Amino acid sequence: MKPDASGADVQKVLQVIEALGFRGHTLPGENRTAIGVTGNRGSIDPAHFENLPGVADAIRVTKPYKLISKELRPERSVIKVGNANIGGPELAMIAGPCALEDHQQVFATAETVAASGAKFFRGGAFKPRTSPYAFQGLGEEGLKMLAEVRDQFGLNIVTEAMDEHGVDAVVKYGDCIQIGARNMQNFSLLKYVGQTRTPVLLKRGLSATLDELLLAAEYIMAEGNYDVILCERGIRTFANHARNTIDLSIVPAVHNLTHLPVIVDPSHGTGRNYMVTPLARAAVAVGADGLIIEVHPCPEEALCDGAQALTPSQYMELVSQVRALHELISEPVSAFAEGHGP
Amino acid sequence: MKPDASGADVQKVLQVIEALGFRGHTLPGENRTAIGVTGNRGSIDPAHFENLPGVADAIRVTKPYKLISKELRPERSVIKVGNANIGGPELAMIAGPCALEDHQQVFATAETVAASGAKFFRGGAFKPRTSPYAFQGLGEEGLKMLAEVRDQFGLNIVTEAMDEHGVDAVVKYGDCIQIGARNMQNFSLLKYVGQTRTPVLLKRGLSATLDELLLAAEYIMAEGNYDVILCERGIRTFANHARNTIDLSIVPAVHNLTHLPVIVDPSHGTGRNYMVTPLARAAVAVGADGLIIEVHPCPEEALCDGAQALTPSQYMELVSQVRALHELISEPVSAFAEGHGP
Amino acid sequence: MKPDASGADVQKVLQVIEALGFRGHTLPGENRTAIGVTGNRGSIDPAHFENLPGVADAIRVTKPYKLISKELRPERSVIKVGNANIGGPELAMIAGPCALEDHQQVFATAETVAASGAKFFRGGAFKPRTSPYAFQGLGEEGLKMLAEVRDQFGLNIVTEAMDEHGVDAVVKYGDCIQIGARNMQNFSLLKYVGQTRTPVLLKRGLSATLDELLLAAEYIMAEGNYDVILCERGIRTFANHARNTIDLSIVPAVHNLTHLPVIVDPSHGTGRNYMVTPLARAAVAVGADGLIIEVHPCPEEALCDGAQALTPSQYMELVSQVRALHELISEPVSAFAEGHGP
Amino acid sequence: MKPDASGADVQKVLQVIEALGFRGHTLPGENRTAIGVTGNRGSIDPAHFENLPGVADAIRVTKPYKLISKELRPERSVIKVGNANIGGPELAMIAGPCALEDHQQVFATAETVAASGAKFFRGGAFKPRTSPYAFQGLGEEGLKMLAEVRDQFGLNIVTEAMDEHGVDAVVKYGDCIQIGARNMQNFSLLKYVGQTRTPVLLKRGLSATLDELLLAAEYIMAEGNYDVILCERGIRTFANHARNTIDLSIVPAVHNLTHLPVIVDPSHGTGRNYMVTPLARAAVAVGADGLIIEVHPCPEEALCDGAQALTPSQYMELVSQVRALHELISEPVSAFAEGHGP
């Protein structure tokens, strides 16, 4: 309340709180009175109070998510994707081209990915492109190639869906539905994938806060699909030395609040070939559960995002570096048995 | 090219350009050589060149849009929405509650809106909410109320669609499909509304650049629906004195590049009741073609975004202020006959 | 407190509060207990509590400023700068070149500025330039020119100081010390200008929040110089259609919290010639107390920021437009007698 | 040039280029003509051209820095600070409290820092605080304590200066002058430290681009002080799960363009105790030359930034983790002998 709020102003606020079915507690101070609200399930819109007479500010304290919460489930979730896990002791490597282009490109890349020991293959058949005149992907034909890759190389397939038709197709041909950054708050799509039982890789929106990312996951889980993997892929800031600003602090923040696994995409997160390997190392060092990496047999001819794709040899080198780092960090009797988490 | 690039490096870049079907021009300088690319239709991914040996940087010069462009159509577009226009000499006023709640709220608000002389009524039946546990809207029942509002008050209906089902419903009951900020790059939805012949109000995404906004419009128009109205509704920044940072400079920027009308939403753009009227004035002064304003008979009981809704009397005052301003700015023989646009 | 916090955790927090000399109030709720702190002067670092056992979050409620506050002084401050006012009923026009270049440029511009009826002349003698190799200003020689401008045209001089030496020089030759955006949190400089009795034009930092801007003003006032004028000049965001994103919502926010005048710089705020006049209109419409505008007799030859400088004729047109707008908004018996401020 | 630019428009641009003493090259394309500029030393303000008739856009290609550039000096710089190095094969550990508070706190912390094997001690005697009412530091008394720490523990002293007086004091008592984020573009201060021969730790501004950071270093070096160490300490974004967004991609970007060492401050970069160690690991993994860490014997009683300070035992654990990581990454015959830098 404002310093000059009257007793009647305070009573009015308390009445509104009670009218909404909650409980109000007055907290008199030297200069002003605070009023706490309890008894609510979920959050209350501060708007109910902000414009009442005498009210200085309305502050939300409780967090509005439930199913993703560590309070609900203290141990970390391990998500089964096809025949392998994300979130367990093993670092999940998901690799492949940004966009599927043709049989030769897909199979050459898949061979590299399988050879590296990765268990997941990525590749876009439906491509969200900023311009309507850019290459939009191979569509269902691409998904059939991915199913072939699974059969031939034993790789589990992670691929994006942009709409309900795409979700149906990925459920049919793939192992994990990727929801892209631009669709992170496409709530209709989130509900639709929530009704499938296929795991979902949910990429953080370009300007999504942690809360918004977690509530997007909550949308999916509220429909009954609990197999959600979060993914940091860079946020939009003023900085212009990379395509996006990769925000690694979200990894410990996610582990602090939720039981969900979180992986990092240093390819989209930086948009620059020479930054991918250093940032992949950093992502593993910060505690990410996995990486998603773009590889292309010939990046300078890629139809999409070639600037960030690694060549096969760069990719093999990345894998050997992050494996060594992950092993060091995971040593059970080392300094890395984290002792001071909150 | 880098200063130490060899002649062979330059030749390699030229070969790549030619292999892509374009024309390359070498431009030798004192310290380094630049290579220009022409002959392309639409933009070329700089990725084709960034990782070639000797290349220092690849810079995009041409803009990738066509149909929205003033070069294509120099005069401003006037969009017919129901029985009224957006983009013409009259300031378009679109007003109503954030979310439709019940018959009483909708009709009380519509009465105010009609009395103000506004020609457009807004109200959300399908609500994109950050939390799955927040009120999600009345759905089709709400759209039927809107159709009643049109019949009774002669107001044209602007309302949001979040998916294909919603688009079909809005086409049936309303006059203008609103695409919300979170769906601005939901490309499947953009294509779908592009296939209707109902006008589209396209809100700028929370972190959309001007180019991305224009290309989203281009997506709709490329499908054959040319009736697109752009809307600035605040962007996401570090600033925390308002819910979003309203970016009025986009209004002259849109008018500078395109023939499309652009309106401003100071309600979402600020999220604060006391800022709505000043920013509405500013939007008209900067040259916006219209305003979209939230009005609620009783903002502190609103189920959604009450903090920013105006009371009916605040709204009537806003209308009288912006009308006076718009009249002053539109005087044909005044100082406002803009003489120095680019 | 966290849901599982023990009674001992609560007691520990209360002890820390008391050890710091404040008063703690426990507020039990259904799921968790909140603890309020009162009795503090100024703010308390939440860090005192965030890492105590059982603490879920520490939230700051009270604002940390005093002297700038409307609670301290409800009526608006009018600042006397030379022989004219900023903050009163008249719109303050401050105009001139970005950088002083030579006698001819300065006097040609001053003639235009005086002819427009503006009462303040701006021009940089000490220039903060991003690159050490860019033109750094004429220094004291420039200030002497400004003093001549004052004598000859009766214009009051507003000019930037970057350090203590510069402050001394501006106090000697000018009427108002400008603190640039990059120095908004140069606290040593703020204290130094606080010890003068020359009015200060304090520009908002590129990424300054409202609170940080107000506390920078508070730094100056805490030293005894109460003549502070705030200035919005655009913030740094991802948006790239203008050089900065001009944030007009800060104008009503400043007037809502403080008694200080606030002006707007649409020249730096947009960085683009064709946007300056529309944004100047918007700034006046939103309620700004004045404008600061760059004018140059020949913008394309300017040594600094030519892209945003207006030609003399563009500037004269701007002045006539904003004068008409300001007159309309200031009519005492009009719709503009603001009735619903918070 | 715009598509409709005339031959005369092109000639006018070429004349302006020549009038400025540079060379212009016309590059005709199918739709429009481009004009390249060469022969310049340093950058040219695009403003010279942006408002000429027929000009569509002016794009800067050449980078405006020289002394920091790898083109000038291909091998990495190793900076001698007191009796130890930053930038060489050893990871530089700089640790200590945010603010010096009293003899007991300083010496207890120094003992921990020395025991960890770190070679640098940090601690603020002059504190830039957002509020004038917050603790401003011990001043020169604090610097004398730091000199004692150096004598007693053999630690090299890194401490902030906010103005010329502070620089003189740090030169007298310390080994490295820290320039804080808020002063990164305090150009007068940069020039002043450039005239000393004491190494400078230059922190990135809250909204500084890479170019601005590099040009700030260039300011110092242009005065003759070549011992500059860059420091990433988090940038300001919309994200609110950490106090700042730590931008690790700037580390490879700095190494890609410059010969300067770059360290990371995960304490200020996150502002949260539980994030400091994971982000410290990530910083080492990404290739940082060192870390700057806040340690406090009793963080919950700290007068400044307690929320981010590590306890002595947390700090010792951090050191053991980052040492192991740095050793792994530095193994000469491992996968980490980076083979694909640009």
PDB file of N, CA, C and O in Angstrom, chain B residues 37-70:
ATOM      1  N   VAL B  37      27.751  -9.622 -54.947  1.00  0.00           N
ATOM      2  CA  VAL B  37      26.945 -10.633 -55.626  1.00  0.00           C
ATOM      3  C   VAL B  37      25.688  -9.975 -56.165  1.00  0.00           C
ATOM      4  O   VAL B  37      24.985  -9.283 -55.427  1.00  0.00           O
ATOM      5  N   THR B  38      25.389 -10.169 -57.432  1.00  0.00           N
ATOM      6  CA  THR B  38      24.119  -9.688 -57.984  1.00  0.00           C
ATOM      7  C   THR B  38      23.494 -10.805 -58.803  1.00  0.00           C
ATOM      8  O   THR B  38      24.069 -11.888 -58.937  1.00  0.00           O
ATOM      9  N   GLY B  39      22.311 -10.519 -59.321  1.00  0.00           N
ATOM     10  CA  GLY B  39      21.656 -11.500 -60.173  1.00  0.00           C
ATOM     11  C   GLY B  39      20.772 -12.453 -59.400  1.00  0.00           C
ATOM     12  O   GLY B  39      20.098 -13.294 -59.980  1.00  0.00           O
ATOM     13  N   ASN B  40      20.779 -12.316 -58.090  1.00  0.00           N
ATOM     14  CA  ASN B  40      19.911 -13.196 -57.297  1.00  0.00           C
ATOM     15  C   ASN B  40      18.501 -12.631 -57.238  1.00  0.00           C
ATOM     16  O   ASN B  40      18.292 -11.429 -57.264  1.00  0.00           O
ATOM     17  N   ARG B  41      17.560 -13.507 -57.125  1.00  0.00           N
ATOM     18  CA  ARG B  41      16.192 -13.130 -56.769  1.00  0.00           C
ATOM     19  C   ARG B  41      16.035 -13.548 -55.317  1.00  0.00           C
ATOM     20  O   ARG B  41      16.270 -14.684 -54.981  1.00  0.00           O
ATOM     21  N   GLY B  42      15.623 -12.633 -54.481  1.00  0.00           N
ATOM     22  CA  GLY B  42      15.568 -12.942 -53.043  1.00  0.00           C
ATOM     23  C   GLY B  42      16.971 -12.987 -52.499  1.00  0.00           C
ATOM     24  O   GLY B  42      17.952 -12.697 -53.198  1.00  0.00           O
ATOM     25  N   SER B  43      17.096 -13.347 -51.232  1.00  0.00           N
ATOM     26  CA  SER B  43      18.402 -13.270 -50.577  1.00  0.00           C
ATOM     27  C   SER B  43      19.167 -14.575 -50.703  1.00  0.00           C
ATOM     28  O   SER B  43      18.602 -15.628 -50.950  1.00  0.00           O
ATOM     29  N   ILE B  44      20.471 -14.465 -50.541  1.00  0.00           N
ATOM     30  CA  ILE B  44      21.351 -15.631 -50.552  1.00  0.00           C
ATOM     31  C   ILE B  44      21.849 -15.834 -49.136  1.00  0.00           C
ATOM     32  O   ILE B  44      22.208 -14.876 -48.459  1.00  0.00           O
ATOM     33  N   ASP B  45      21.886 -17.065 -48.692  1.00  0.00           N
ATOM     34  CA  ASP B  45      22.387 -17.340 -47.354  1.00  0.00           C
ATOM     35  C   ASP B  45      23.885 -17.017 -47.304  1.00  0.00           C
ATOM     36  O   ASP B  45      24.667 -17.598 -48.049  1.00  0.00           O
ATOM     37  N   PRO B  46      24.308 -16.079 -46.424  1.00  0.00           N
ATOM     38  CA  PRO B  46      25.728 -15.751 -46.339  1.00  0.00           C
ATOM     39  C   PRO B  46      26.574 -16.977 -45.990  1.00  0.00           C
ATOM     40  O   PRO B  46      27.784 -16.990 -46.186  1.00  0.00           O
ATOM     41  N   ALA B  47      25.913 -18.008 -45.470  1.00  0.00           N
ATOM     42  CA  ALA B  47      26.620 -19.217 -45.075  1.00  0.00           C
ATOM     43  C   ALA B  47      27.389 -19.840 -46.229  1.00  0.00           C
ATOM     44  O   ALA B  47      28.365 -20.553 -46.025  1.00  0.00           O
ATOM     45  N   HIS B  48      26.915 -19.598 -47.436  1.00  0.00           N
ATOM     46  CA  HIS B  48      27.620 -20.178 -48.575  1.00  0.00           C
ATOM     47  C   HIS B  48      29.069 -19.719 -48.626  1.00  0.00           C
ATOM     48  O   HIS B  48      29.915 -20.370 -49.218  1.00  0.00           O
ATOM     49  N   PHE B  49      29.349 -18.570 -48.041  1.00  0.00           N
ATOM     50  CA  PHE B  49      30.672 -17.975 -48.228  1.00  0.00           C
ATOM     51  C   PHE B  49      31.474 -17.835 -46.935  1.00  0.00           C
ATOM     52  O   PHE B  49      32.698 -17.805 -46.984  1.00  0.00           O
ATOM     53  N   GLU B  50      30.780 -17.781 -45.805  1.00  0.00           N
ATOM     54  CA  GLU B  50      31.478 -17.364 -44.582  1.00  0.00           C
ATOM     55  C   GLU B  50      32.650 -18.253 -44.206  1.00  0.00           C
ATOM     56  O   GLU B  50      33.574 -17.807 -43.551  1.00  0.00           O
ATOM     57  N   ASN B  51      32.566 -19.523 -44.555  1.00  0.00           N
ATOM     58  CA  ASN B  51      33.646 -20.412 -44.134  1.00  0.00           C
ATOM     59  C   ASN B  51      34.640 -20.751 -45.238  1.00  0.00           C
ATOM     60  O   ASN B  51      35.519 -21.580 -45.049  1.00  0.00           O
ATOM     61  N   LEU B  52      34.510 -20.118 -46.392  1.00  0.00           N
ATOM     62  CA  LEU B  52      35.504 -20.337 -47.449  1.00  0.00           C
ATOM     63  C   LEU B  52      36.824 -19.701 -47.032  1.00  0.00           C
ATOM     64  O   LEU B  52      36.842 -18.709 -46.300  1.00  0.00           O
ATOM     65  N   PRO B  53      37.941 -20.243 -47.493  1.00  0.00           N
ATOM     66  CA  PRO B  53      39.238 -19.667 -47.098  1.00  0.00           C
ATOM     67  C   PRO B  53      39.368 -18.222 -47.554  1.00  0.00           C
ATOM     68  O   PRO B  53      38.972 -17.887 -48.671  1.00  0.00           O
ATOM     69  N   GLY B  54      39.892 -17.386 -46.671  1.00  0.00           N
ATOM     70  CA  GLY B  54      40.172 -16.003 -47.028  1.00  0.00           C
ATOM     71  C   GLY B  54      38.992 -15.069 -46.870  1.00  0.00           C
ATOM     72  O   GLY B  54      39.147 -13.858 -46.993  1.00  0.00           O
ATOM     73  N   VAL B  55      37.799 -15.597 -46.578  1.00  0.00           N
ATOM     74  CA  VAL B  55      36.631 -14.740 -46.470  1.00  0.00           C
ATOM     75  C   VAL B  55      36.560 -14.117 -45.081  1.00  0.00           C
ATOM     76  O   VAL B  55      36.621 -14.824 -44.071  1.00  0.00           O
ATOM     77  N   ALA B  56      36.475 -12.786 -45.020  1.00  0.00           N
ATOM     78  CA  ALA B  56      36.435 -12.110 -43.723  1.00  0.00           C
ATOM     79  C   ALA B  56      35.005 -11.988 -43.218  1.00  0.00           C
ATOM     80  O   ALA B  56      34.734 -12.160 -42.044  1.00  0.00           O
ATOM     81  N   ASP B  57      34.073 -11.727 -44.098  1.00  0.00           N
ATOM     82  CA  ASP B  57      32.704 -11.466 -43.670  1.00  0.00           C
ATOM     83  C   ASP B  57      31.792 -11.530 -44.885  1.00  0.00           C
ATOM     84  O   ASP B  57      32.203 -11.226 -45.995  1.00  0.00           O
ATOM     85  N   ALA B  58      30.535 -11.956 -44.674  1.00  0.00           N
ATOM     86  CA  ALA B  58      29.550 -11.937 -45.756  1.00  0.00           C
ATOM     87  C   ALA B  58      28.376 -11.098 -45.299  1.00  0.00           C
ATOM     88  O   ALA B  58      27.788 -11.375 -44.260  1.00  0.00           O
ATOM     89  N   ILE B  59      28.065 -10.050 -46.036  1.00  0.00           N
ATOM     90  CA  ILE B  59      27.059  -9.081 -45.630  1.00  0.00           C
ATOM     91  C   ILE B  59      25.903  -9.071 -46.615  1.00  0.00           C
ATOM     92  O   ILE B  59      26.116  -9.014 -47.826  1.00  0.00           O
ATOM     93  N   ARG B  60      24.682  -9.130 -46.074  1.00  0.00           N
ATOM     94  CA  ARG B  60      23.501  -9.138 -46.918  1.00  0.00           C
ATOM     95  C   ARG B  60      23.059  -7.698 -47.187  1.00  0.00           C
ATOM     96  O   ARG B  60      22.913  -6.918 -46.258  1.00  0.00           O
ATOM     97  N   VAL B  61      22.865  -7.365 -48.417  1.00  0.00           N
ATOM     98  CA  VAL B  61      22.478  -6.005 -48.759  1.00  0.00           C
ATOM     99  C   VAL B  61      21.019  -5.916 -49.192  1.00  0.00           C
ATOM    100  O   VAL B  61      20.268  -5.088 -48.713  1.00  0.00           O
ATOM    101  N   THR B  62      20.598  -6.790 -50.079  1.00  0.00           N
ATOM    102  CA  THR B  62      19.220  -6.715 -50.585  1.00  0.00           C
ATOM    103  C   THR B  62      18.233  -7.231 -49.555  1.00  0.00           C
ATOM    104  O   THR B  62      18.531  -8.129 -48.800  1.00  0.00           O
ATOM    105  N   LYS B  63      17.066  -6.647 -49.550  1.00  0.00           N
ATOM    106  CA  LYS B  63      16.011  -7.050 -48.635  1.00  0.00           C
ATOM    107  C   LYS B  63      15.228  -8.192 -49.248  1.00  0.00           C
ATOM    108  O   LYS B  63      14.980  -8.204 -50.465  1.00  0.00           O
ATOM    109  N   PRO B  64      14.761  -9.122 -48.428  1.00  0.00           N
ATOM    110  CA  PRO B  64      14.153 -10.335 -48.980  1.00  0.00           C
ATOM    111  C   PRO B  64      12.643 -10.297 -49.138  1.00  0.00           C
ATOM    112  O   PRO B  64      12.038 -11.334 -49.280  1.00  0.00           O
ATOM    113  N   TYR B  65      12.030  -9.121 -49.138  1.00  0.00           N
ATOM    114  CA  TYR B  65      10.574  -9.127 -49.304  1.00  0.00           C
ATOM    115  C   TYR B  65      10.168  -8.414 -50.583  1.00  0.00           C
ATOM    116  O   TYR B  65      10.894  -7.599 -51.115  1.00  0.00           O
ATOM    117  N   LYS B  66       8.994  -8.740 -51.032  1.00  0.00           N
ATOM    118  CA  LYS B  66       8.539  -8.231 -52.330  1.00  0.00           C
ATOM    119  C   LYS B  66       7.150  -7.617 -52.247  1.00  0.00           C
ATOM    120  O   LYS B  66       6.937  -6.475 -52.612  1.00  0.00           O
ATOM    121  N   LEU B  67       6.187  -8.427 -51.788  1.00  0.00           N
ATOM    122  CA  LEU B  67       4.782  -8.020 -51.923  1.00  0.00           C
ATOM    123  C   LEU B  67       4.407  -6.894 -50.985  1.00  0.00           C
ATOM    124  O   LEU B  67       3.503  -6.124 -51.274  1.00  0.00           O
ATOM    125  N   ILE B  68       5.072  -6.794 -49.858  1.00  0.00           N
ATOM    126  CA  ILE B  68       4.748  -5.738 -48.909  1.00  0.00           C
ATOM    127  C   ILE B  68       5.407  -4.420 -49.299  1.00  0.00           C
ATOM    128  O   ILE B  68       5.150  -3.389 -48.702  1.00  0.00           O
ATOM    129  N   SER B  69       6.251  -4.457 -50.319  1.00  0.00           N
ATOM    130  CA  SER B  69       7.189  -3.364 -50.574  1.00  0.00           C
ATOM    131  C   SER B  69       6.553  -2.152 -51.268  1.00  0.00           C
ATOM    132  O   SER B  69       5.729  -2.289 -52.175  1.00  0.00           O
ATOM    133  N   LYS B  70       6.962  -0.975 -50.821  1.00  0.00           N
ATOM    134  CA  LYS B  70       6.539   0.253 -51.484  1.00  0.00           C
ATOM    135  C   LYS B  70       7.098   0.349 -52.899  1.00  0.00           C
ATOM    136  O   LYS B  70       6.555   1.063 -53.743  1.00  0.00           O
TER     137      LYS B  70
END
